[in-house]
Tab-separated table of C-alpha atoms and ligand atoms in Angstrom:
chain	number	residue	atom	x	y	z
A	1	UNK	CA	11.849	-1.267	15.503
A	2	UNK	CA	12.911	-2.451	12.049
A	3	UNK	CA	11.170	-5.293	10.260
A	4	UNK	CA	13.349	-8.363	9.779
A	5	UNK	CA	11.463	-10.501	7.277
A	6	UNK	CA	13.811	-13.484	7.582
A	7	UNK	CA	13.415	-13.579	11.361
A	8	UNK	CA	9.632	-13.395	11.020
A	9	UNK	CA	9.539	-15.955	8.242
A	10	UNK	CA	11.509	-18.433	10.335
A	11	UNK	CA	8.585	-18.471	12.771
A	12	UNK	CA	6.267	-20.016	10.145
A	13	UNK	CA	7.046	-23.746	9.993
A	14	UNK	CA	5.063	-24.314	6.780
A	15	UNK	CA	7.173	-21.843	4.838
A	16	UNK	CA	10.111	-24.272	5.065
A	17	UNK	CA	8.374	-26.830	2.877
A	18	UNK	CA	8.668	-27.477	-0.815
A	19	UNK	CA	5.883	-27.796	-3.357
A	20	UNK	CA	6.493	-29.792	-6.530
A	21	UNK	CA	10.201	-29.839	-5.734
A	22	UNK	CA	10.399	-26.038	-5.478
A	23	UNK	CA	10.506	-23.778	-2.429
A	24	UNK	CA	6.968	-22.740	-1.542
A	25	UNK	CA	6.081	-19.232	-2.698
A	26	UNK	CA	2.851	-18.542	-0.849
A	27	UNK	CA	0.905	-15.692	-2.451
A	28	UNK	CA	-2.584	-16.671	-1.314
A	29	UNK	CA	-2.688	-14.981	2.070
A	30	UNK	CA	-5.778	-12.913	1.243
A	31	UNK	CA	-7.664	-16.233	1.171
A	32	UNK	CA	-6.015	-17.490	4.349
A	33	UNK	CA	-2.702	-16.649	5.977
A	34	UNK	CA	-0.162	-19.128	7.347
A	35	UNK	CA	0.301	-19.446	11.102
A	36	UNK	CA	3.334	-18.550	13.208
A	37	UNK	CA	4.638	-20.980	15.813
A	38	UNK	CA	3.291	-18.676	18.547
A	39	UNK	CA	-0.276	-19.437	17.424
A	40	UNK	CA	0.305	-23.156	16.927
A	41	UNK	CA	1.929	-23.417	20.375
A	42	UNK	CA	-0.797	-21.432	22.108
A	43	UNK	CA	-3.440	-23.773	20.699
A	44	UNK	CA	-1.642	-27.037	21.362
A	45	UNK	CA	-0.508	-25.703	24.738
A	46	UNK	CA	-4.098	-25.006	25.723
A	47	UNK	CA	-5.100	-28.552	24.791
A	48	UNK	CA	-2.079	-30.107	26.476
A	49	UNK	CA	-2.130	-28.188	29.752
A	50	UNK	CA	-5.389	-26.481	30.525
A	51	UNK	CA	-8.449	-27.580	28.667
A	52	UNK	CA	-12.103	-27.767	29.714
A	53	UNK	CA	-15.352	-26.153	28.660
A	54	UNK	CA	-15.660	-22.460	29.488
A	55	UNK	CA	-17.885	-20.503	31.874
A	56	UNK	CA	-19.809	-23.383	33.408
A	57	UNK	CA	-17.272	-25.038	35.644
A	58	UNK	CA	-16.117	-24.601	39.176
A	59	UNK	CA	-12.990	-26.671	38.798
A	60	UNK	CA	-9.474	-25.459	38.092
A	61	UNK	CA	-9.231	-26.411	34.422
A	62	UNK	CA	-12.587	-24.835	33.607
A	63	UNK	CA	-11.534	-21.643	35.346
A	64	UNK	CA	-8.158	-21.528	33.625
A	65	UNK	CA	-9.706	-22.104	30.206
A	66	UNK	CA	-12.356	-19.464	30.847
A	67	UNK	CA	-9.639	-17.011	31.821
A	68	UNK	CA	-7.680	-17.768	28.651
A	69	UNK	CA	-10.796	-17.425	26.492
A	70	UNK	CA	-11.771	-14.108	28.059
A	71	UNK	CA	-8.146	-12.895	27.909
A	72	UNK	CA	-8.307	-13.468	24.150
A	73	UNK	CA	-11.412	-11.279	24.042
A	74	UNK	CA	-9.532	-8.549	25.953
A	75	UNK	CA	-6.692	-8.814	23.399
A	76	UNK	CA	-9.163	-8.286	20.550
A	77	UNK	CA	-10.790	-5.343	22.350
A	78	UNK	CA	-7.442	-3.612	22.834
A	79	UNK	CA	-6.383	-4.405	19.266
A	80	UNK	CA	-9.315	-2.486	17.758
A	81	UNK	CA	-9.917	-0.031	20.625
A	82	UNK	CA	-13.300	-1.491	21.588
A	83	UNK	CA	-14.806	-1.328	25.047
A	84	UNK	CA	-15.481	-4.368	27.200
A	85	UNK	CA	-18.589	-6.231	26.046
A	86	UNK	CA	-18.345	-5.000	22.454
A	87	UNK	CA	-16.489	-8.001	21.009
A	88	UNK	CA	-18.399	-11.165	20.071
A	89	UNK	CA	-16.673	-14.365	19.002
A	90	UNK	CA	-18.200	-15.937	15.884
A	91	UNK	CA	-16.994	-18.728	13.659
A	92	UNK	CA	-15.764	-16.313	10.980
A	93	UNK	CA	-16.314	-13.053	9.173
A	94	UNK	CA	-19.212	-14.585	7.251
A	95	UNK	CA	-21.077	-15.606	10.389
A	96	UNK	CA	-20.547	-12.160	11.928
A	97	UNK	CA	-22.259	-10.471	8.960
A	98	UNK	CA	-25.087	-13.029	8.956
A	99	UNK	CA	-25.606	-12.396	12.669
A	100	UNK	CA	-26.024	-8.651	12.113
A	101	UNK	CA	-28.229	-8.992	9.027
A	102	UNK	CA	-30.497	-11.502	10.754
A	103	UNK	CA	-30.709	-9.301	13.829
A	104	UNK	CA	-31.536	-6.144	11.888
A	105	UNK	CA	-34.328	-7.909	9.984
A	106	UNK	CA	-36.922	-6.996	12.573
A	107	UNK	CA	-36.176	-3.281	12.131
A	108	UNK	CA	-36.547	-3.350	8.325
A	109	UNK	CA	-39.519	-3.488	5.986
A	110	UNK	CA	-40.335	-3.554	2.278
A	111	UNK	CA	-38.866	-0.634	0.389
A	112	UNK	CA	-36.130	0.100	2.924
A	113	UNK	CA	-32.769	0.369	1.211
A	114	UNK	CA	-29.502	-1.348	2.019
A	115	UNK	CA	-26.488	0.183	0.342
A	116	UNK	CA	-23.672	-2.182	-0.566
A	117	UNK	CA	-20.860	-1.689	-3.071
A	118	UNK	CA	-19.913	-3.410	-6.295
A	119	UNK	CA	-16.687	-4.605	-4.674
A	120	UNK	CA	-18.259	-6.666	-1.877
A	121	UNK	CA	-17.385	-10.245	-1.088
A	122	UNK	CA	-20.422	-12.539	-1.261
A	123	UNK	CA	-20.266	-12.701	2.549
A	124	UNK	CA	-21.421	-9.086	2.526
A	125	UNK	CA	-24.010	-9.535	-0.213
A	126	UNK	CA	-25.848	-12.797	0.336
A	127	UNK	CA	-27.031	-12.172	3.950
A	128	UNK	CA	-28.622	-8.942	2.691
A	129	UNK	CA	-30.208	-10.777	-0.248
A	130	UNK	CA	-31.887	-12.987	2.363
A	131	UNK	CA	-33.567	-9.833	3.689
A	132	UNK	CA	-34.524	-8.803	0.169
A	133	UNK	CA	-36.190	-12.189	-0.329
A	134	UNK	CA	-37.874	-12.232	3.090
A	135	UNK	CA	-38.832	-8.608	3.570
A	136	UNK	CA	-38.681	-6.904	0.210
A	137	UNK	CA	-35.869	-4.546	1.186
A	138	UNK	CA	-34.050	-3.035	-1.787
A	139	UNK	CA	-30.323	-3.664	-2.332
A	140	UNK	CA	-28.385	-0.917	-4.091
A	141	UNK	CA	-24.742	-1.140	-5.091
A	142	UNK	CA	-22.381	1.838	-5.058
A	143	UNK	CA	-20.475	1.746	-8.371
A	144	UNK	CA	-16.751	1.165	-8.722
A	145	UNK	CA	-14.635	3.276	-11.099
A	146	UNK	CA	-12.333	1.867	-13.776
A	147	UNK	CA	-9.385	2.330	-11.416
A	148	UNK	CA	-11.184	0.279	-8.786
A	149	UNK	CA	-12.249	3.041	-6.416
A	150	UNK	CA	-15.685	3.589	-4.974
A	151	UNK	CA	-17.554	6.364	-6.746
A	152	UNK	CA	-18.161	8.517	-3.685
A	153	UNK	CA	-20.208	11.114	-5.575
A	154	UNK	CA	-22.595	8.367	-6.627
A	155	UNK	CA	-22.628	7.097	-3.047
A	156	UNK	CA	-23.579	10.527	-1.737
A	157	UNK	CA	-26.459	10.690	-4.186
A	158	UNK	CA	-27.676	7.203	-3.388
A	159	UNK	CA	-27.948	7.955	0.325
A	160	UNK	CA	-31.416	9.049	1.329
A	161	UNK	CA	-34.269	8.787	3.778
A	162	UNK	CA	-34.883	5.162	2.733
A	163	UNK	CA	-31.289	4.096	3.407
A	164	UNK	CA	-31.316	2.034	6.585
A	165	UNK	CA	-28.004	0.199	6.375
A	166	UNK	CA	-24.700	0.858	4.610
A	167	UNK	CA	-22.401	-2.186	4.483
A	168	UNK	CA	-19.032	-2.056	2.729
A	169	UNK	CA	-15.589	-3.605	2.767
A	170	UNK	CA	-12.764	-1.610	4.278
A	171	UNK	CA	-10.362	-3.237	1.817
A	172	UNK	CA	-11.312	-5.152	-1.320
A	173	UNK	CA	-10.168	-8.779	-1.437
A	174	UNK	CA	-9.878	-8.514	-5.234
A	175	UNK	CA	-8.738	-4.990	-6.043
A	176	UNK	CA	-6.790	-4.183	-2.889
A	177	UNK	CA	-8.603	-0.837	-2.759
A	178	UNK	CA	-8.719	0.665	0.726
A	179	UNK	CA	-11.981	2.529	1.182
A	180	UNK	CA	-12.235	5.708	3.285
A	181	UNK	CA	-14.175	3.993	6.048
A	182	UNK	CA	-14.472	7.005	8.351
A	183	UNK	CA	-15.889	9.288	5.633
A	184	UNK	CA	-18.273	6.649	4.305
A	185	UNK	CA	-19.493	5.988	7.841
A	186	UNK	CA	-19.963	9.676	8.629
A	187	UNK	CA	-22.047	10.225	5.477
A	188	UNK	CA	-24.180	7.173	6.255
A	189	UNK	CA	-24.814	8.367	9.795
A	190	UNK	CA	-25.790	11.811	8.503
A	191	UNK	CA	-28.430	10.038	6.429
A	192	UNK	CA	-29.591	8.139	9.522
A	193	UNK	CA	-28.313	4.710	8.408
A	194	UNK	CA	-26.500	2.065	10.415
A	195	UNK	CA	-23.053	1.039	9.193
A	196	UNK	CA	-21.360	-2.350	8.967
A	197	UNK	CA	-17.735	-2.497	7.849
A	198	UNK	CA	-16.280	-5.733	6.500
A	199	UNK	CA	-12.719	-5.583	7.806
A	200	UNK	CA	-11.655	-9.118	6.825
A	201	UNK	CA	-8.810	-7.823	4.628
A	202	UNK	CA	-8.024	-4.443	6.170
A	203	UNK	CA	-7.485	-5.689	9.722
A	204	UNK	CA	-4.420	-7.591	8.510
A	205	UNK	CA	-2.631	-4.663	6.928
A	206	UNK	CA	-3.423	-1.566	8.943
A	207	UNK	CA	-4.205	-0.590	12.529
A	208	UNK	CA	-7.964	-0.392	13.032
A	209	UNK	CA	-9.547	1.904	15.607
A	210	UNK	CA	-13.265	1.225	15.725
A	211	UNK	CA	-13.895	4.406	17.699
A	212	UNK	CA	-12.174	6.538	15.047
A	213	UNK	CA	-14.133	4.862	12.232
A	214	UNK	CA	-17.323	5.099	14.311
A	215	UNK	CA	-19.123	2.292	12.426
A	216	UNK	CA	-21.881	0.486	14.303
A	217	UNK	CA	-20.431	-2.918	13.406
A	218	UNK	CA	-16.977	-4.029	12.282
A	219	UNK	CA	-16.287	-7.665	11.395
A	220	UNK	CA	-13.226	-9.713	10.575
A	221	UNK	CA	-11.920	-13.280	10.523
A	222	UNK	CA	-9.121	-14.897	12.496
A	223	UNK	CA	-7.657	-17.007	9.736
A	224	UNK	CA	-6.481	-14.116	7.567
A	225	UNK	CA	-4.905	-12.435	10.593
A	226	UNK	CA	-2.359	-15.250	11.103
A	227	UNK	CA	-4.792	-16.912	13.517
A	228	UNK	CA	-6.787	-20.129	13.119
A	229	UNK	CA	-9.896	-20.910	11.120
A	230	UNK	CA	-13.195	-21.286	12.946
A	231	UNK	CA	-13.024	-17.931	14.691
A	232	UNK	CA	-14.179	-14.470	13.674
A	233	UNK	CA	-15.016	-11.217	15.352
A	234	UNK	CA	-18.118	-9.120	15.483
A	235	UNK	CA	-17.476	-5.747	17.040
A	236	UNK	CA	-20.645	-3.786	17.772
A	237	UNK	CA	-21.144	-0.544	19.631
A	238	UNK	CA	-22.543	-1.430	23.054
A	239	UNK	CA	-25.906	0.199	22.361
A	240	UNK	CA	-26.221	-1.549	18.984
A	241	UNK	CA	-25.456	-4.989	20.396
A	242	UNK	CA	-27.919	-4.305	23.207
A	243	UNK	CA	-30.635	-3.722	20.570
A	244	UNK	CA	-29.814	-6.864	18.606
A	245	UNK	CA	-31.804	-10.059	19.215
A	246	UNK	CA	-29.978	-13.400	19.639
A	247	UNK	CA	-28.852	-15.175	16.488
A	248	UNK	CA	-28.908	-18.764	17.726
A	249	UNK	CA	-30.448	-20.312	20.806
A	250	UNK	CA	-28.825	-22.684	23.271
A	251	UNK	CA	-26.653	-22.719	26.329
A	252	UNK	CA	-24.629	-19.688	27.416
A	253	UNK	CA	-26.820	-17.084	25.715
A	254	UNK	CA	-29.730	-17.129	28.156
A	255	UNK	CA	-30.618	-15.366	31.352
A	256	UNK	CA	-33.318	-17.681	32.656
A	257	UNK	CA	-35.202	-20.498	30.965
A	258	UNK	CA	-38.506	-21.912	32.143
A	259	UNK	CA	-41.246	-23.880	30.458
A	260	UNK	CA	-43.127	-20.654	29.763
A	261	UNK	CA	-40.497	-18.037	29.076
A	262	UNK	CA	-36.872	-17.132	28.483
A	263	UNK	CA	-34.676	-14.132	29.048
A	264	UNK	CA	-31.388	-13.494	27.324
A	265	UNK	CA	-27.892	-12.816	28.552
A	266	UNK	CA	-26.298	-9.453	27.899
A	267	UNK	CA	-23.892	-9.048	24.971
A	268	UNK	CA	-21.466	-10.478	24.097
A	269	UNK	CA	-22.680	-13.806	25.570
A	270	UNK	CA	-26.161	-13.340	24.071
A	271	UNK	CA	-24.564	-14.060	20.695
A	272	UNK	CA	-22.402	-17.005	21.710
A	273	UNK	CA	-24.830	-19.908	21.957
A	274	UNK	CA	-23.379	-23.309	22.781
A	275	UNK	CA	-19.762	-24.238	23.351
A	276	UNK	CA	-17.780	-21.528	21.574
A	277	UNK	CA	-14.597	-22.046	19.524
A	278	UNK	CA	-12.440	-21.970	22.644
A	279	UNK	CA	-9.109	-23.127	21.261
A	280	UNK	CA	-9.583	-20.965	18.189
A	281	UNK	CA	-10.270	-17.866	20.293
A	282	UNK	CA	-7.099	-18.564	22.267
A	283	UNK	CA	-5.240	-18.945	18.959
A	284	UNK	CA	-6.580	-15.632	17.677
A	285	UNK	CA	-5.564	-13.940	20.917
A	286	UNK	CA	-2.059	-15.358	20.445
A	287	UNK	CA	-1.948	-14.110	16.836
A	288	UNK	CA	-2.868	-10.619	17.986
A	289	UNK	CA	-0.301	-10.585	20.798
A	290	UNK	CA	2.275	-11.831	18.297
A	291	UNK	CA	1.401	-9.044	15.842
A	292	UNK	CA	1.527	-6.500	18.671
A	293	UNK	CA	5.180	-7.420	19.094
A	294	UNK	CA	5.959	-6.377	15.504
A	295	UNK	CA	6.296	-2.942	13.936
A	296	UNK	CA	3.082	-2.654	11.938
A	297	UNK	CA	3.999	0.482	9.923
A	298	UNK	CA	7.240	-1.298	8.955
A	299	UNK	CA	5.203	-4.334	7.849
A	300	UNK	CA	2.978	-2.118	5.721
A	301	UNK	CA	6.059	-0.532	4.130
A	302	UNK	CA	7.536	-3.998	3.488
A	303	UNK	CA	4.338	-5.202	1.789
A	304	UNK	CA	4.091	-2.015	-0.319
A	305	UNK	CA	7.712	-2.420	-1.370
A	306	UNK	CA	7.056	-6.013	-2.487
A	307	UNK	CA	3.975	-4.947	-4.440
A	308	UNK	CA	5.980	-2.218	-6.219
A	309	UNK	CA	8.693	-4.741	-7.027
A	310	UNK	CA	6.057	-7.078	-8.485
A	311	UNK	CA	4.633	-4.316	-10.662
A	312	UNK	CA	8.131	-3.298	-11.831
A	313	UNK	CA	8.896	-6.924	-12.673
A	314	UNK	CA	5.724	-7.142	-14.760
A	315	UNK	CA	6.019	-3.689	-16.318
A	316	UNK	CA	6.726	-4.905	-19.856
A	317	UNK	CA	4.108	-7.668	-19.860
A	318	UNK	CA	1.665	-6.588	-22.551
A	319	UNK	CA	-0.227	-9.884	-22.123
A	320	UNK	CA	-1.326	-8.904	-18.650
A	321	UNK	CA	-4.462	-7.017	-17.662
A	322	UNK	CA	-4.603	-5.790	-14.083
A	323	UNK	CA	-7.782	-4.807	-12.253
A	324	UNK	CA	-7.421	-2.540	-9.253
A	325	UNK	CA	-5.170	0.498	-9.562
A	326	UNK	CA	-6.467	2.734	-6.802
A	327	UNK	CA	-3.889	4.997	-5.167
A	328	UNK	CA	-2.800	3.665	-1.776
A	329	UNK	CA	-4.133	0.191	-2.535
A	330	UNK	CA	-3.015	-2.841	-0.549
A	331	UNK	CA	-0.639	-5.530	-1.780
A	332	UNK	CA	-3.089	-7.601	-3.823
A	333	UNK	CA	-2.637	-8.126	-7.570
A	334	UNK	CA	-5.631	-9.356	-9.582
A	335	UNK	CA	-4.889	-10.060	-13.195
A	336	UNK	CA	-5.912	-11.794	-16.373
A	337	UNK	CA	-3.420	-13.314	-18.798
A	338	UNK	CA	-4.265	-12.919	-22.473
A	339	UNK	CA	-5.396	-16.199	-24.027
A	340	UNK	CA	-5.337	-18.148	-20.757
A	341	UNK	CA	-7.965	-19.014	-18.184
A	342	UNK	CA	-7.093	-17.915	-14.673
A	343	UNK	CA	-7.498	-21.499	-13.403
A	344	UNK	CA	-4.874	-22.707	-15.885
A	345	UNK	CA	-2.539	-19.898	-14.850
A	346	UNK	CA	-2.857	-20.896	-11.188
A	347	UNK	CA	-2.292	-24.577	-11.972
A	348	UNK	CA	0.814	-23.941	-13.996
A	349	UNK	CA	2.206	-21.565	-11.369
A	350	UNK	CA	1.735	-24.363	-8.839
A	351	UNK	CA	4.231	-26.466	-10.803
A	352	UNK	CA	6.805	-23.824	-9.894
A	353	UNK	CA	5.774	-23.913	-6.242
A	354	UNK	CA	3.855	-20.647	-6.542
A	355	UNK	CA	0.459	-20.563	-4.818
A	356	UNK	CA	-2.055	-18.011	-6.131
A	357	UNK	CA	-5.852	-18.025	-6.195
A	358	UNK	CA	-8.016	-18.003	-9.310
A	359	UNK	CA	-11.728	-17.624	-9.864
A	360	UNK	CA	-14.325	-15.061	-8.947
A	361	UNK	CA	-12.949	-14.557	-5.413
A	362	UNK	CA	-16.543	-14.648	-4.146
A	363	UNK	CA	-17.091	-11.291	-5.814
A	364	UNK	CA	-19.230	-11.993	-8.870
A	365	UNK	CA	-20.778	-8.497	-9.135
A	366	UNK	CA	-17.257	-7.052	-9.248
A	367	UNK	CA	-16.146	-9.523	-11.910
A	368	UNK	CA	-19.167	-8.506	-13.971
A	369	UNK	CA	-18.325	-4.834	-13.434
A	370	UNK	CA	-14.934	-5.420	-15.022
A	371	UNK	CA	-16.345	-7.633	-17.783
A	372	UNK	CA	-14.428	-10.751	-16.767
A	373	UNK	CA	-15.505	-14.166	-15.533
A	374	UNK	CA	-12.463	-14.776	-13.360
A	375	UNK	CA	-9.036	-13.475	-12.456
A	376	UNK	CA	-5.873	-14.793	-10.874
A	377	UNK	CA	-4.819	-13.158	-7.640
A	378	UNK	CA	-1.439	-12.892	-5.950
A	379	UNK	CA	-1.711	-11.524	-2.422
A	380	UNK	CA	1.226	-10.497	-0.275
A	381	UNK	CA	1.691	-11.019	3.462
A	382	UNK	CA	4.321	-9.979	5.987
A	383	UNK	CA	6.347	-13.183	5.490
A	384	UNK	CA	6.840	-12.753	1.739
A	385	UNK	CA	10.286	-11.809	0.483
A	386	UNK	CA	11.834	-10.198	-2.574
A	387	UNK	CA	12.852	-13.723	-3.616
A	388	UNK	CA	9.167	-14.760	-3.527
A	389	UNK	CA	8.235	-11.855	-5.771
A	390	UNK	CA	11.038	-12.562	-8.230
A	391	UNK	CA	10.080	-16.252	-8.355
A	392	UNK	CA	6.465	-15.270	-9.044
A	393	UNK	CA	7.427	-12.869	-11.841
A	394	UNK	CA	9.713	-15.436	-13.486
A	395	UNK	CA	7.177	-18.236	-13.134
A	396	UNK	CA	4.454	-16.061	-14.591
A	397	UNK	CA	6.598	-15.327	-17.659
A	398	UNK	CA	7.228	-19.052	-18.099
A	399	UNK	CA	3.498	-19.699	-17.699
A	400	UNK	CA	2.758	-17.131	-20.380
A	401	UNK	CA	5.086	-18.969	-22.734
A	402	UNK	CA	2.677	-21.951	-22.571
A	403	UNK	CA	-0.066	-19.832	-24.050
A	404	UNK	CA	1.891	-17.572	-26.409
B	1	PMP	N1	-15.103	-10.488	3.417
B	1	PMP	C1	-13.959	-10.427	2.740
B	1	PMP	C2	-13.540	-9.117	2.122
B	1	PMP	C3	-13.175	-11.569	2.601
B	1	PMP	O1	-12.032	-11.512	1.906
B	1	PMP	C4	-13.605	-12.784	3.197
B	1	PMP	C5	-12.794	-14.054	3.090
B	1	PMP	N2	-12.470	-14.426	1.784
B	1	PMP	C6	-14.804	-12.793	3.907
B	1	PMP	C7	-15.525	-11.632	4.002
B	1	PMP	C8	-15.310	-14.030	4.576
B	1	PMP	O2	-14.648	-14.240	5.788
B	1	PMP	P1	-14.582	-15.693	6.473
B	1	PMP	O3	-13.661	-16.519	5.642
B	1	PMP	O4	-13.997	-15.423	7.827
B	1	PMP	O5	-15.952	-16.225	6.583
């Protein structure tokens, strides 16, 4: 199955529009990806034809909606090779990590160590800081090399009897580095620690098999995976989810409630208090089924080709500093332009219809590691074309002329 970028691109209505009189060149997919018609139609279709609240009803619409919601869960389970009951719907990647951190709190005490890395998104730092503040656990950060790789020797040495949790991103949202998740997980387990993998970026660009990685928890968001906002996934091994207390209280997550006592539902429902993001779950299921119909290795090759073309186009640019040069990295370019603030670069690029992100990318420790306060970031998705890359390279040269 070859990858026909024009045919795929035609399925994204928003990519037809213009920005500032220029064709849109969308290079901000690592922040949030655009949505194919299949996702939009699945969501509007659900609202137009078969909508009610899930699980509680005995009428036809409630049953149909419940079936669609649970079918989306099955799609996620198959997509990552999880077993039934191991996939929890959350409102995003951030909430999934908060849910795990809050749940593990009761197993941790002062002096216990949580190992993170210098390349984490704040979503995988701040929930652990809460535990540092509340319990006195110690946060330690595995260093990142100049090329943007994790220093695995340092990691090995940092692991010890006090290490209770290792939490790391599978793919950096700034550097594009893809971390060896299976090896990192194995080493953590040998030290007796639990493992959480932040898969928000990696899930988009490579097949993920949670059994092969063997992490205790794997989280990701819907909106980067061509699905809607408001939906994320917490995968947890059945025995880990069984050990985890509820995160929020309300309807759906209980067994029995009386004036004196409560019991809780089994996972995954124990973690889905209240009316869940029904339409969003259906949208994520549609995004996954849509992706399943494409040739994912061919997509990865397409994205790598576009990244190489970008780097070739920028080869002579001595005013550019790139962070993130790990071998096998994903198609994300973070850069600083000499004499220009990243925010100004992004704003000027927008005049040419080119959308990139600028700032700290919710990764302040990483910015500090590289001695910068911000960077601009161009991130590539399956719908980008060679023409997009060439427009970016040309627009960036014109932008540089403003500051030269
Ligand atoms: N982790 C990483 C690596 C991310 O890139 C992001 C999104 N920027 C998140 C976590 C947060 O995910 P969400 O937007 O679903 O809360």
